[in-house]
PDB file of C-alpha atoms in Angstrom:
ATOM      1  CA  MET A   1     -10.594 -17.858  -6.257  1.00 68.00           C
ATOM      2  CA  THR A   2     -10.837 -14.504  -4.466  1.00 85.00           C
ATOM      3  CA  HIS A   3     -12.384 -11.317  -5.816  1.00 92.00           C
ATOM      4  CA  PHE A   4      -8.916  -9.906  -6.450  1.00 94.00           C
ATOM      5  CA  ASP A   5      -7.915 -13.022  -8.390  1.00 96.00           C
ATOM      6  CA  THR A   6     -10.913 -12.601 -10.690  1.00 96.00           C
ATOM      7  CA  VAL A   7     -10.266  -8.902 -11.419  1.00 96.00           C
ATOM      8  CA  ALA A   8      -6.457  -9.040 -11.695  1.00 96.00           C
ATOM      9  CA  ARG A   9      -6.356  -8.992 -15.512  1.00 97.00           C
ATOM     10  CA  THR A  10      -8.611  -5.942 -15.746  1.00 96.00           C
ATOM     11  CA  TRP A  11      -7.392  -4.141 -12.620  1.00 96.00           C
ATOM     12  CA  ASP A  12      -5.145  -1.474 -14.096  1.00 97.00           C
ATOM     13  CA  ASP A  13      -6.888   1.640 -15.369  1.00 96.00           C
ATOM     14  CA  PRO A  14      -5.792   5.263 -15.899  1.00 96.00           C
ATOM     15  CA  GLN A  15      -7.078   6.458 -12.502  1.00 95.00           C
ATOM     16  CA  LYS A  16      -5.257   3.693 -10.602  1.00 96.00           C
ATOM     17  CA  ARG A  17      -2.061   4.362 -12.546  1.00 97.00           C
ATOM     18  CA  ASP A  18      -2.281   8.093 -11.841  1.00 97.00           C
ATOM     19  CA  ARG A  19      -2.955   7.435  -8.153  1.00 97.00           C
ATOM     20  CA  ALA A  20       0.078   5.151  -7.890  1.00 98.00           C
ATOM     21  CA  ARG A  21       2.266   7.792  -9.565  1.00 98.00           C
ATOM     22  CA  ARG A  22       1.089  10.446  -7.140  1.00 98.00           C
ATOM     23  CA  VAL A  23       1.781   8.278  -4.101  1.00 98.00           C
ATOM     24  CA  ALA A  24       5.148   7.169  -5.496  1.00 98.00           C
ATOM     25  CA  ASP A  25       6.192  10.771  -6.151  1.00 98.00           C
ATOM     26  CA  ALA A  26       5.149  11.790  -2.642  1.00 98.00           C
ATOM     27  CA  ILE A  27       7.151   8.936  -1.120  1.00 98.00           C
ATOM     28  CA  ALA A  28      10.199   9.808  -3.235  1.00 98.00           C
ATOM     29  CA  ALA A  29       9.956  13.447  -2.160  1.00 98.00           C
ATOM     30  CA  ALA A  30       9.673  12.614   1.548  1.00 98.00           C
ATOM     31  CA  VAL A  31      12.027   9.662   2.073  1.00 98.00           C
ATOM     32  CA  PRO A  32      15.755  10.399   1.681  1.00 97.00           C
ATOM     33  CA  GLY A  33      18.242   7.930   0.253  1.00 97.00           C
ATOM     34  CA  LEU A  34      15.772   5.847  -1.773  1.00 97.00           C
ATOM     35  CA  ALA A  35      18.412   4.741  -4.266  1.00 97.00           C
ATOM     36  CA  ARG A  36      20.175   2.688  -1.584  1.00 96.00           C
ATOM     37  CA  MET A  37      17.034   1.209  -0.046  1.00 98.00           C
ATOM     38  CA  SER A  38      15.507  -2.245  -0.148  1.00 98.00           C
ATOM     39  CA  MET A  39      11.741  -1.765  -0.499  1.00 98.00           C
ATOM     40  CA  PHE A  40       8.936  -4.122   0.492  1.00 97.00           C
ATOM     41  CA  GLU A  41       5.381  -3.433  -0.663  1.00 98.00           C
ATOM     42  CA  TYR A  42       2.490  -5.316   0.911  1.00 97.00           C
ATOM     43  CA  GLY A  43      -0.833  -5.627  -0.874  1.00 97.00           C
ATOM     44  CA  SER A  44       1.002  -4.772  -4.067  1.00 98.00           C
ATOM     45  CA  GLY A  45      -1.663  -6.078  -6.425  1.00 98.00           C
ATOM     46  CA  THR A  46      -0.449  -5.826 -10.020  1.00 98.00           C
ATOM     47  CA  GLY A  47       2.543  -3.734  -8.973  1.00 98.00           C
ATOM     48  CA  LEU A  48       1.304  -0.245  -9.781  1.00 98.00           C
ATOM     49  CA  LEU A  49       2.989   1.480  -6.829  1.00 98.00           C
ATOM     50  CA  GLY A  50       6.044  -0.734  -6.538  1.00 98.00           C
ATOM     51  CA  LEU A  51       6.929  -0.531 -10.204  1.00 98.00           C
ATOM     52  CA  GLU A  52       6.570   3.271 -10.113  1.00 97.00           C
ATOM     53  CA  LEU A  53       9.304   3.237  -7.453  1.00 98.00           C
ATOM     54  CA  ARG A  54      11.413   0.366  -8.836  1.00 97.00           C
ATOM     55  CA  SER A  55      13.886   2.571 -10.696  1.00 97.00           C
ATOM     56  CA  ARG A  56      14.241   4.829  -7.649  1.00 97.00           C
ATOM     57  CA  VAL A  57      15.091   2.148  -5.058  1.00 98.00           C
ATOM     58  CA  GLY A  58      17.902  -0.343  -4.733  1.00 98.00           C
ATOM     59  CA  SER A  59      15.704  -3.431  -4.705  1.00 98.00           C
ATOM     60  CA  LEU A  60      11.981  -4.137  -4.670  1.00 98.00           C
ATOM     61  CA  THR A  61       9.950  -7.004  -3.231  1.00 97.00           C
ATOM     62  CA  MET A  62       6.211  -6.891  -3.917  1.00 98.00           C
ATOM     63  CA  ALA A  63       3.886  -9.172  -1.960  1.00 96.00           C
ATOM     64  CA  ASP A  64       0.176  -9.920  -2.153  1.00 96.00           C
ATOM     65  CA  SER A  65      -2.112 -12.733  -1.032  1.00 95.00           C
ATOM     66  CA  SER A  66      -3.741 -12.877  -4.501  1.00 97.00           C
ATOM     67  CA  ARG A  67      -1.940 -15.314  -6.795  1.00 97.00           C
ATOM     68  CA  GLU A  68      -3.418 -13.763  -9.938  1.00 98.00           C
ATOM     69  CA  MET A  69      -2.405 -10.247  -8.946  1.00 98.00           C
ATOM     70  CA  ILE A  70       1.132 -11.499  -8.364  1.00 98.00           C
ATOM     71  CA  ALA A  71       1.071 -13.319 -11.694  1.00 98.00           C
ATOM     72  CA  VAL A  72       0.325 -10.013 -13.441  1.00 98.00           C
ATOM     73  CA  ALA A  73       3.054  -8.250 -11.441  1.00 98.00           C
ATOM     74  CA  ARG A  74       5.571 -10.930 -12.444  1.00 98.00           C
ATOM     75  CA  GLU A  75       4.650 -10.497 -16.100  1.00 98.00           C
ATOM     76  CA  LYS A  76       5.269  -6.751 -15.787  1.00 98.00           C
ATOM     77  CA  ILE A  77       8.659  -7.361 -14.177  1.00 98.00           C
ATOM     78  CA  ALA A  78       9.626  -9.752 -16.957  1.00 97.00           C
ATOM     79  CA  ALA A  79       8.433  -7.371 -19.665  1.00 97.00           C
ATOM     80  CA  SER A  80      10.443  -4.498 -18.181  1.00 94.00           C
ATOM     81  CA  GLY A  81      13.624  -6.535 -17.926  1.00 94.00           C
ATOM     82  CA  ALA A  82      14.025  -5.369 -14.321  1.00 93.00           C
ATOM     83  CA  THR A  83      16.693  -7.221 -12.360  1.00 95.00           C
ATOM     84  CA  ASN A  84      16.088  -5.578  -8.990  1.00 97.00           C
ATOM     85  CA  ALA A  85      12.423  -6.580  -8.528  1.00 98.00           C
ATOM     86  CA  ARG A  86      10.479  -9.682  -7.545  1.00 98.00           C
ATOM     87  CA  ALA A  87       6.861 -10.481  -6.685  1.00 98.00           C
ATOM     88  CA  ILE A  88       5.806 -13.110  -4.149  1.00 96.00           C
ATOM     89  CA  VAL A  89       2.553 -14.569  -2.847  1.00 95.00           C
ATOM     90  CA  LEU A  90       2.402 -13.788   0.859  1.00 94.00           C
ATOM     91  CA  ASP A  91      -0.270 -13.251   3.509  1.00 93.00           C
ATOM     92  CA  LEU A  92       1.131 -11.190   6.368  1.00 92.00           C
ATOM     93  CA  THR A  93      -1.947 -11.669   8.510  1.00 89.00           C
ATOM     94  CA  GLY A  94      -0.131 -14.871   9.497  1.00 79.00           C
ATOM     95  CA  ALA A  95       3.530 -14.882  10.499  1.00 69.00           C
ATOM     96  CA  ALA A  96       6.058 -12.470   8.998  1.00 65.00           C
ATOM     97  CA  PRO A  97       9.126 -13.873   7.216  1.00 67.00           C
ATOM     98  CA  ALA A  98      11.624 -14.419  10.005  1.00 63.00           C
ATOM     99  CA  ALA A  99      14.768 -13.392   8.134  1.00 64.00           C
ATOM    100  CA  ALA A 100      13.388 -10.464   6.155  1.00 71.00           C
ATOM    101  CA  SER A 101      14.670  -6.944   6.755  1.00 91.00           C
ATOM    102  CA  TYR A 102      13.986  -3.881   4.630  1.00 96.00           C
ATOM    103  CA  ASP A 103      14.751  -0.167   4.599  1.00 98.00           C
ATOM    104  CA  LEU A 104      11.297   0.821   3.347  1.00 98.00           C
ATOM    105  CA  VAL A 105       7.862  -0.780   3.733  1.00 98.00           C
ATOM    106  CA  CYS A 106       4.949   0.618   1.705  1.00 98.00           C
ATOM    107  CA  THR A 107       1.291  -0.178   1.223  1.00 98.00           C
ATOM    108  CA  LEU A 108      -1.437   1.491  -0.829  1.00 98.00           C
ATOM    109  CA  LEU A 109      -5.170   0.991  -0.222  1.00 98.00           C
ATOM    110  CA  THR A 110      -4.580  -2.282   1.604  1.00 98.00           C
ATOM    111  CA  LEU A 111      -5.165  -1.406   5.258  1.00 98.00           C
ATOM    112  CA  HIS A 112      -8.933  -1.019   4.916  1.00 98.00           C
ATOM    113  CA  HIS A 113      -9.125  -4.690   3.875  1.00 96.00           C
ATOM    114  CA  ILE A 114      -7.157  -5.885   6.938  1.00 96.00           C
ATOM    115  CA  PRO A 115      -9.197  -6.893  10.026  1.00 96.00           C
ATOM    116  CA  ASP A 116      -6.411  -6.195  12.559  1.00 96.00           C
ATOM    117  CA  VAL A 117      -4.531  -3.146  11.307  1.00 98.00           C
ATOM    118  CA  PRO A 118      -2.488  -2.567  14.502  1.00 97.00           C
ATOM    119  CA  ALA A 119      -1.135  -6.125  14.235  1.00 95.00           C
ATOM    120  CA  LEU A 120      -0.100  -5.551  10.609  1.00 96.00           C
ATOM    121  CA  LEU A 121       1.652  -2.304  11.540  1.00 96.00           C
ATOM    122  CA  ARG A 122       3.586  -4.212  14.226  1.00 94.00           C
ATOM    123  CA  THR A 123       4.612  -6.705  11.545  1.00 94.00           C
ATOM    124  CA  PHE A 124       5.790  -3.837   9.329  1.00 95.00           C
ATOM    125  CA  HIS A 125       7.899  -2.634  12.251  1.00 94.00           C
ATOM    126  CA  GLN A 126       9.478  -6.090  12.536  1.00 93.00           C
ATOM    127  CA  LEU A 127      10.283  -6.127   8.826  1.00 94.00           C
ATOM    128  CA  LEU A 128      12.192  -2.839   8.966  1.00 95.00           C
ATOM    129  CA  VAL A 129      15.793  -2.256   9.937  1.00 95.00           C
ATOM    130  CA  PRO A 130      16.395   0.447  12.561  1.00 95.00           C
ATOM    131  CA  GLY A 131      16.066   3.811  10.861  1.00 96.00           C
ATOM    132  CA  GLY A 132      13.796   2.365   8.171  1.00 97.00           C
ATOM    133  CA  TYR A 133      10.635   4.035   6.914  1.00 98.00           C
ATOM    134  CA  VAL A 134       7.030   2.906   6.666  1.00 98.00           C
ATOM    135  CA  CYS A 135       4.684   4.573   4.176  1.00 98.00           C
ATOM    136  CA  VAL A 136       1.000   3.701   4.382  1.00 98.00           C
ATOM    137  CA  SER A 137      -1.604   5.256   2.105  1.00 98.00           C
ATOM    138  CA  ASP A 138      -5.329   4.673   2.443  1.00 98.00           C
ATOM    139  CA  LEU A 139      -8.741   6.283   2.642  1.00 98.00           C
ATOM    140  CA  ASP A 140      -9.658   8.938   5.135  1.00 98.00           C
ATOM    141  CA  GLU A 141     -12.617   7.969   7.314  1.00 97.00           C
ATOM    142  CA  GLU A 142     -15.799   7.906   5.206  1.00 96.00           C
ATOM    143  CA  ASP A 143     -19.433   6.831   5.627  1.00 94.00           C
ATOM    144  CA  GLY A 144     -19.181   3.467   3.895  1.00 94.00           C
ATOM    145  CA  SER A 145     -20.103   4.813   0.465  1.00 94.00           C
ATOM    146  CA  PHE A 146     -16.752   3.920  -1.079  1.00 95.00           C
ATOM    147  CA  HIS A 147     -17.408   0.172  -1.146  1.00 94.00           C
ATOM    148  CA  GLY A 148     -21.148   0.242  -0.448  1.00 91.00           C
ATOM    149  CA  ALA A 149     -23.382  -2.211   1.376  1.00 89.00           C
ATOM    150  CA  GLY A 150     -21.945  -5.570   2.313  1.00 88.00           C
ATOM    151  CA  PHE A 151     -18.290  -4.548   2.554  1.00 93.00           C
ATOM    152  CA  GLU A 152     -16.740  -6.118   5.638  1.00 91.00           C
ATOM    153  CA  GLY A 153     -13.589  -4.017   5.867  1.00 93.00           C
ATOM    154  CA  HIS A 154     -12.941  -0.554   7.289  1.00 96.00           C
ATOM    155  CA  SER A 155     -14.630   2.607   6.014  1.00 97.00           C
ATOM    156  CA  GLY A 156     -11.346   4.460   5.912  1.00 97.00           C
ATOM    157  CA  PHE A 157      -9.517   5.705   8.997  1.00 98.00           C
ATOM    158  CA  PRO A 158      -9.324   8.854  11.123  1.00 98.00           C
ATOM    159  CA  ARG A 159      -5.814  10.258  10.814  1.00 98.00           C
ATOM    160  CA  GLY A 160      -5.472  10.476  14.587  1.00 98.00           C
ATOM    161  CA  THR A 161      -6.168   6.749  14.820  1.00 98.00           C
ATOM    162  CA  ILE A 162      -3.538   5.902  12.209  1.00 98.00           C
ATOM    163  CA  THR A 163      -1.030   8.074  14.072  1.00 98.00           C
ATOM    164  CA  SER A 164      -1.820   6.362  17.385  1.00 98.00           C
ATOM    165  CA  TRP A 165      -1.557   2.897  15.845  1.00 98.00           C
ATOM    166  CA  LEU A 166       1.797   3.679  14.231  1.00 98.00           C
ATOM    167  CA  GLU A 167       3.188   5.047  17.474  1.00 98.00           C
ATOM    168  CA  ALA A 168       1.883   2.052  19.422  1.00 98.00           C
ATOM    169  CA  ALA A 169       3.612  -0.230  16.903  1.00 97.00           C
ATOM    170  CA  GLY A 170       6.913   1.470  17.740  1.00 98.00           C
ATOM    171  CA  PHE A 171       7.184   4.102  15.009  1.00 98.00           C
ATOM    172  CA  SER A 172       8.113   7.743  15.522  1.00 98.00           C
ATOM    173  CA  ASP A 173       8.077  11.005  13.546  1.00 98.00           C
ATOM    174  CA  VAL A 174       4.646  10.304  12.040  1.00 98.00           C
ATOM    175  CA  ARG A 175       3.671  12.685   9.246  1.00 98.00           C
ATOM    176  CA  ILE A 176       0.332  12.521   7.434  1.00 98.00           C
ATOM    177  CA  SER A 177      -0.734  14.450   4.353  1.00 98.00           C
ATOM    178  CA  THR A 178      -3.356  14.270   1.617  1.00 98.00           C
ATOM    179  CA  VAL A 179      -1.741  12.675  -1.405  1.00 97.00           C
ATOM    180  CA  ALA A 180      -4.615  12.202  -3.875  1.00 96.00           C
ATOM    181  CA  GLU A 181      -8.370  11.876  -4.285  1.00 95.00           C
ATOM    182  CA  ILE A 182     -10.367   8.990  -5.722  1.00 94.00           C
ATOM    183  CA  ASP A 183     -13.225   9.967  -8.003  1.00 93.00           C
ATOM    184  CA  LYS A 184     -15.853   7.237  -7.778  1.00 93.00           C
ATOM    185  CA  GLU A 185     -19.495   6.585  -8.581  1.00 91.00           C
ATOM    186  CA  THR A 186     -21.445   5.596  -5.443  1.00 88.00           C
ATOM    187  CA  ALA A 187     -25.048   4.695  -4.709  1.00 87.00           C
ATOM    188  CA  ALA A 188     -25.634   8.347  -3.801  1.00 84.00           C
ATOM    189  CA  GLY A 189     -23.870   9.754  -6.865  1.00 88.00           C
ATOM    190  CA  ARG A 190     -20.327  10.629  -7.870  1.00 94.00           C
ATOM    191  CA  ARG A 191     -17.982  11.500  -4.994  1.00 93.00           C
ATOM    192  CA  ARG A 192     -14.351  12.262  -4.331  1.00 95.00           C
ATOM    193  CA  PHE A 193     -12.621  10.394  -1.508  1.00 96.00           C
ATOM    194  CA  PRO A 194      -9.380  11.819  -0.044  1.00 97.00           C
ATOM    195  CA  LEU A 195      -6.383   9.526   0.210  1.00 98.00           C
ATOM    196  CA  PHE A 196      -3.825  10.091   2.968  1.00 98.00           C
ATOM    197  CA  LEU A 197      -0.154   9.167   3.077  1.00 98.00           C
ATOM    198  CA  ALA A 198       1.318   8.474   6.514  1.00 98.00           C
ATOM    199  CA  ILE A 199       5.104   8.263   6.769  1.00 98.00           C
ATOM    200  CA  ALA A 200       6.893   7.199   9.934  1.00 98.00           C
ATOM    201  CA  ARG A 201      10.253   5.805  10.964  1.00 98.00           C
ATOM    202  CA  ARG A 202      11.475   2.908  13.038  1.00 97.00           C
ATOM    203  CA  PRO A 203      13.894   4.420  15.599  1.00 96.00           C
TER     204      PRO A 203
END
């Protein structure tokens, strides 16, 4: 069982819910025609972001490699009575679903856990129909304090790097803004970590 499996039942808290709302509102404000779109969220966890957008999109597919996180997301879908949402166990660091095509691909605080981010962004490009949007939100580059010693992922990302990776993956019209801050206790004391939202389009 992975770390995310073990924490799935206690994952949701007020700060995470507020963060998901902020990112969802920013996506809704920036991406036109949401009501007609099929949305795919990768690294969806318990569905905080996806379910904030569910009523604003045409259909929603949430995917995560953690079975327990997806189990919680499925319970939320069932409790809401939603008919336009589903949650699936999927690891996109392997092969992407061959037949899948979406209008919108989103991810929140997932990229810094992915060893090969450029490869994942290329997969996102493959999942989108021409004219579709990608929305990726994650930490700005930091000094490693966010996760602390022993974390094997990325310590956030420079915005110029994210822009370059998106363009190399085939996206255009990249826009990046600060969407929220994460208030967190670290080994050196309490700190606030900026969260960016990058939006781009598949031509």
